[in-house]
Amino acid sequence: MGRLNAMKRLNVGHFKNSSLGKRIKNLIVEEEKKKEEKDEKILIDLCECYLLFYYEYDDLPKTMTNICVPPLLKVASNKDESKETQKEAETALLALGNVGDFIIPEELYLSEIKEIILYHQEHRHLTQIAYQSAWQFLIKRFVFDESLEGVIVNEMHFVREASKGLEKLMKHEDWKKKQKEAKKEKGIGKEPEEEHMMMKWLFAIGRYLTMCKLWNEESVLLVDSIVRLLRAARDINMDMSECCVNILYGTVMNRTMKIEGILKGWSFDAVLEEIQSQTLNRHLMKCLKFFLVISKRMKEKEKDEKEETKRKSTKKKVFVKMEEEGYEDIITSFHVVSRILKYRYDDSLSDYYADYFF
């Protein structure tokens, strides 16, 4: 049940305060206190159960973090390639991937999670879901510890691995067909496995692109992958499309990310296509805000002379592109409904369509 909860992204929001949650927590603490009679297997099973059901947006008590994280990392570090060991490692990493965004002391996890990820990059012994879960656990730590970025980018090659992983899933021949079938069937648990794996990569990529401070040209690979998935998911998976647009919006909000780099990934065209295909909804609002932020950043003069020259050049290219795509007519057509969108979804959306131009 815990595995299903993690795989299908179901949130048991009241587990922490439920009688079951409290009971499992007490069993873990009691088992940890034992010395000679401690049963490591039972402790690991209890920790996995607890974390797989734990609502990821709740802070995990420090006591439980100290007890649960080290033994699960030990299980995940087992390099034996037997199916049984792989399954154990996958379950342990799924549980760790469910741990929310809060500070965990580096000495509890960093060297172990680094070894797990780097060893897999060399030997490819983990399942795809296990590998993604390892990244998910690490990227959540990055939310409160920017010092990890150098390790994540330069030593562990996150950008390369994430873009490669997402591209591989998109090339899977049957994923669109499965998406359409799932759409017809509807209901919890009907989503194809490829969707869950894509969403896990999107989660990690989104956190990284919206928070990274180290700009490099490789980051464009991630933007490009998001754009391609946005186009591929259009009309067959609204949740995935919305997630892609949210990531692109968060990326342009991140001032470390260079506008010219973001636009290299054809994000401008893809979001414009989304606007043309949408009705009045929250998704459309995020698309409009994407252009609102780009427009604002394009108007800001750079202090550095070289950067200012780049800005003017990029601005000119974007302006030409806007004219070719009929951007002005598209944005102007939404001027009448912008107030409705602002009232219903987000009061930071501008009423003045001139704010969307350069």
XYZ file of C-alpha atoms in Angstrom:
358
model
C 0.000 0.000 0.000
C 2.825 2.370 0.819
C 4.525 1.608 -2.474
C 1.270 2.268 -4.356
C 0.881 5.542 -2.461
C 4.335 6.708 -3.613
C 4.016 5.400 -7.179
C 0.590 6.900 -7.845
C 1.380 10.191 -6.080
C -1.500 9.779 -3.637
C -1.270 11.989 -0.569
C -2.434 10.701 2.800
C -2.548 14.126 4.389
C -3.623 13.037 7.858
C -1.295 10.049 8.251
C 1.049 11.873 10.639
C -1.678 12.438 13.220
C -3.610 9.232 12.588
C -3.597 6.374 15.095
C -1.746 4.221 12.526
C 0.892 6.900 11.949
C 1.462 7.361 15.677
C 1.572 3.602 16.233
C 4.212 3.025 13.522
C 6.248 5.955 14.823
C 6.234 4.491 18.348
C 7.232 1.052 17.016
C 10.190 2.603 15.167
C 11.370 4.491 18.264
C 10.974 1.376 20.440
C 12.887 -0.797 17.955
C 15.678 1.786 17.667
C 16.113 1.868 21.465
C 16.827 -1.858 21.573
C 20.476 -2.844 21.666
C 21.335 -6.521 21.304
C 17.765 -7.527 20.405
C 17.321 -4.907 17.688
C 15.942 -6.398 14.444
C 17.335 -4.317 11.555
C 14.939 -5.871 9.025
C 11.866 -4.935 11.073
C 13.249 -1.434 11.654
C 13.824 -0.930 7.908
C 10.320 -2.222 7.058
C 8.755 0.124 9.600
C 10.782 3.118 8.371
C 9.805 2.413 4.758
C 6.143 2.098 5.698
C 6.260 5.325 7.696
C 7.969 7.374 4.965
C 5.958 5.939 2.060
C 2.748 7.130 3.709
C 4.147 10.351 5.121
C 2.751 13.505 3.533
C 5.795 15.047 1.844
C 4.844 18.639 2.710
C 4.904 17.874 6.443
C 8.186 18.290 8.280
C 9.537 14.956 9.444
C 10.392 15.053 13.162
C 14.158 15.295 13.692
C 14.121 12.097 15.745
C 12.516 10.175 12.878
C 14.915 11.664 10.329
C 17.912 10.519 12.388
C 16.461 7.023 12.770
C 15.032 6.390 9.278
C 17.414 7.982 6.773
C 20.735 6.151 7.530
C 19.416 2.528 7.432
C 17.421 3.159 4.238
C 20.483 4.645 2.550
C 22.406 1.557 3.646
C 19.833 -0.693 1.943
C 19.915 1.450 -1.204
C 23.724 1.292 -1.258
C 23.765 -2.489 -1.724
C 25.470 -3.053 -5.088
C 24.258 -6.611 -5.559
C 22.370 -6.790 -8.886
C 19.969 -9.609 -7.965
C 16.258 -8.867 -8.499
C 15.535 -9.150 -4.774
C 18.250 -6.626 -3.870
C 17.108 -4.284 -6.649
C 13.562 -4.400 -5.289
C 14.787 -3.651 -1.760
C 16.890 -0.716 -3.007
C 13.971 0.603 -5.067
C 11.579 0.525 -2.097
C 14.130 2.208 0.184
C 14.748 4.990 -2.371
C 11.019 5.427 -3.036
C 10.574 5.982 0.695
C 13.474 8.454 0.839
C 12.136 10.258 -2.239
C 8.919 10.887 -0.322
C 10.759 12.813 2.410
C 9.719 16.477 2.140
C 11.593 19.746 1.649
C 13.380 20.436 4.901
C 16.915 20.577 6.189
C 18.694 17.300 6.903
C 22.298 17.457 8.158
C 24.662 16.558 5.306
C 26.511 14.030 7.439
C 23.329 11.910 7.521
C 22.998 11.473 3.763
C 25.331 13.298 1.345
C 28.244 10.881 0.894
C 25.861 7.906 0.679
C 23.426 9.417 -1.839
C 26.362 10.641 -3.955
C 27.830 7.152 -4.060
C 24.442 5.612 -4.966
C 23.870 8.016 -7.877
C 27.452 7.981 -9.229
C 27.705 4.182 -8.998
C 24.485 3.852 -10.977
C 25.749 6.255 -13.643
C 28.716 3.948 -14.180
C 27.027 0.535 -13.837
C 23.295 1.208 -14.456
C 22.239 -1.334 -11.839
C 19.214 0.481 -10.342
C 15.710 0.546 -11.770
C 14.694 3.841 -13.374
C 12.216 4.591 -10.581
C 14.852 3.957 -7.915
C 17.331 6.244 -9.679
C 14.755 9.024 -10.036
C 13.826 8.692 -6.363
C 17.477 9.118 -5.375
C 17.578 12.381 -7.329
C 14.247 13.462 -5.888
C 15.588 13.020 -2.355
C 18.744 15.023 -3.171
C 16.990 17.842 -5.062
C 14.670 18.360 -2.088
C 17.736 18.950 0.071
C 18.945 21.516 -2.483
C 15.841 23.633 -1.742
C 17.383 24.714 1.587
C 21.065 24.183 0.836
C 22.340 26.031 -2.233
C 25.871 24.838 -1.497
C 24.804 21.486 -2.972
C 24.472 22.952 -6.460
C 28.133 22.582 -7.340
C 28.032 18.919 -6.332
C 24.747 18.295 -8.176
C 25.881 19.962 -11.414
C 29.626 19.420 -11.648
C 30.168 16.117 -9.845
C 26.861 14.325 -10.367
C 25.859 15.759 -13.764
C 22.199 16.328 -12.946
C 21.432 18.358 -16.084
C 22.804 15.669 -18.391
C 21.117 12.808 -16.534
C 17.721 14.477 -16.185
C 17.493 15.575 -19.831
C 18.646 12.129 -20.969
C 16.102 10.397 -18.718
C 13.205 12.550 -19.904
C 14.168 12.184 -23.571
C 14.355 8.397 -23.221
C 10.839 8.257 -21.798
C 9.487 10.496 -24.569
C 10.961 8.162 -27.171
C 9.048 5.238 -25.687
C 6.835 4.161 -28.586
C 3.648 3.460 -26.644
C 3.519 6.282 -24.107
C 1.129 8.521 -26.049
C -1.142 5.590 -26.840
C -1.179 4.584 -23.161
C -1.952 8.178 -22.157
C -4.983 8.275 -24.445
C -6.246 4.930 -23.143
C -5.799 6.104 -19.530
C -7.689 9.287 -20.350
C -10.663 7.216 -21.520
C -10.618 4.904 -18.488
C -9.957 7.650 -15.923
C -9.740 6.856 -12.221
C -6.893 6.472 -9.729
C -4.214 3.991 -10.708
C -5.049 4.060 -14.427
C -2.121 6.286 -15.365
C 0.690 4.521 -17.296
C 4.044 3.993 -15.600
C 5.770 6.302 -18.095
C 3.660 9.181 -16.807
C 4.762 8.617 -13.215
C 8.407 8.493 -14.247
C 8.066 11.636 -16.359
C 6.377 13.485 -13.506
C 9.174 12.467 -11.133
C 11.760 13.912 -13.536
C 9.641 17.049 -13.971
C 9.516 17.478 -10.196
C 13.317 17.369 -9.909
C 13.922 19.485 -13.032
C 11.394 22.099 -11.895
C 13.024 22.492 -8.480
C 16.432 22.794 -10.102
C 15.588 25.273 -12.895
C 13.619 27.594 -10.630
C 16.345 27.706 -7.956
C 19.717 27.182 -9.655
C 22.334 29.917 -9.358
C 25.041 28.389 -11.559
C 24.193 29.224 -15.168
C 25.752 27.087 -17.871
C 24.842 26.231 -21.437
C 23.789 22.714 -20.410
C 20.756 24.215 -18.689
C 19.332 24.906 -22.155
C 19.111 21.111 -22.625
C 16.626 20.919 -19.763
C 14.553 23.803 -21.133
C 14.537 22.109 -24.539
C 13.367 18.809 -23.010
C 10.545 20.558 -21.137
C 9.400 22.282 -24.335
C 9.339 19.017 -26.272
C 7.355 17.280 -23.538
C 4.920 20.214 -23.391
C 4.203 19.822 -27.094
C 3.992 16.036 -26.883
C 1.604 16.077 -23.899
C -0.731 18.709 -25.364
C -4.322 17.454 -25.656
C -3.553 14.123 -23.956
C -2.368 15.075 -20.452
C -3.380 18.458 -19.021
C -1.574 17.886 -15.702
C 1.700 17.277 -17.497
C 1.194 20.304 -19.782
C 0.480 22.532 -16.783
C 3.542 21.196 -14.994
C 5.736 22.017 -18.027
C 4.362 25.565 -18.284
C 4.851 26.072 -14.527
C 8.487 25.010 -14.894
C 9.053 27.397 -17.827
C 7.414 30.204 -15.855
C 9.567 29.441 -12.802
C 12.638 29.368 -15.048
C 12.077 32.887 -16.431
C 11.411 34.060 -12.858
C 14.861 32.767 -11.880
C 17.086 35.746 -12.694
C 20.174 33.545 -12.931
C 18.730 31.961 -16.058
C 19.660 33.956 -19.148
C 16.693 34.962 -21.300
C 18.570 34.205 -24.528
C 19.304 30.715 -23.227
C 15.678 30.111 -22.265
C 14.501 31.278 -25.687
C 17.005 28.987 -27.433
C 14.896 26.085 -26.250
C 11.884 27.293 -28.286
C 9.949 27.975 -25.092
C 8.500 31.177 -26.586
C 6.866 29.278 -29.456
C 5.598 26.425 -27.283
C 3.935 28.671 -24.676
C 2.382 30.787 -27.426
C 0.934 27.605 -28.924
C -0.492 26.753 -25.499
C -2.223 30.140 -25.285
C -3.846 29.589 -28.669
C -5.135 26.149 -27.680
C -6.494 27.014 -24.196
C -9.788 28.230 -22.783
C -10.118 30.397 -19.657
C -8.312 28.506 -16.903
C -5.358 28.624 -14.524
C -3.117 27.121 -17.198
C -3.792 30.054 -19.554
C -3.016 32.475 -16.728
C 0.449 30.933 -16.232
C 1.103 31.168 -19.985
C 0.262 34.880 -19.954
C 2.444 35.442 -16.885
C 5.328 33.723 -18.691
C 5.260 36.492 -21.328
C 4.644 39.160 -18.698
C 7.902 38.223 -16.937
C 9.900 37.945 -20.187
C 8.637 41.388 -21.238
C 9.631 42.887 -17.887
C 13.118 41.351 -18.014
C 13.650 42.446 -21.619
C 12.939 46.064 -20.629
C 15.513 46.090 -17.825
C 18.792 47.648 -18.916
C 22.023 45.857 -18.022
C 24.853 47.700 -16.262
C 27.516 45.722 -18.081
C 28.015 47.037 -21.643
C 28.411 43.578 -23.210
C 25.309 42.271 -21.459
C 23.360 45.335 -22.554
C 24.371 44.695 -26.179
C 23.208 41.081 -25.796
C 19.915 42.231 -24.295
C 19.217 44.580 -27.224
C 20.108 41.878 -29.739
C 17.859 39.318 -28.006
C 15.060 41.853 -27.734
C 15.250 42.558 -31.459
C 15.183 38.848 -32.344
C 12.205 38.256 -30.062
C 10.368 41.238 -31.533
C 10.816 39.855 -35.072
C 9.645 36.447 -33.866
C 6.597 38.030 -32.223
C 5.612 39.720 -35.474
C 5.996 36.463 -37.413
C 3.826 34.515 -34.972
C 1.101 37.157 -34.673
C 1.837 37.566 -30.970
C 0.301 41.056 -30.707
C -3.077 39.917 -32.037
C -3.106 36.876 -29.755
C -2.302 38.845 -26.587
C -4.652 41.680 -27.523
C -7.494 39.192 -27.935
C -7.099 38.228 -24.274
C -7.210 41.815 -23.021
C -10.990 41.624 -22.531
C -10.750 38.542 -20.305
C -7.543 39.395 -18.437
C -9.508 40.956 -15.577
C -11.597 37.803 -15.240
C -8.424 35.701 -15.080
C -6.876 38.132 -12.587
C -9.933 38.055 -10.332
C -10.393 34.293 -10.549
C -6.802 33.042 -10.452
C -4.027 35.540 -9.730
C -4.146 39.251 -8.921
C -0.545 39.712 -10.137
C -1.734 39.282 -13.739
C -1.664 42.663 -15.480
C -4.850 44.284 -16.852
C -2.826 46.274 -19.391
C -1.910 44.327 -22.501
C 0.923 46.808 -23.202
C 2.780 45.182 -20.280
C 3.084 42.001 -22.345
C 5.079 43.739 -25.086
C 8.704 44.759 -25.306
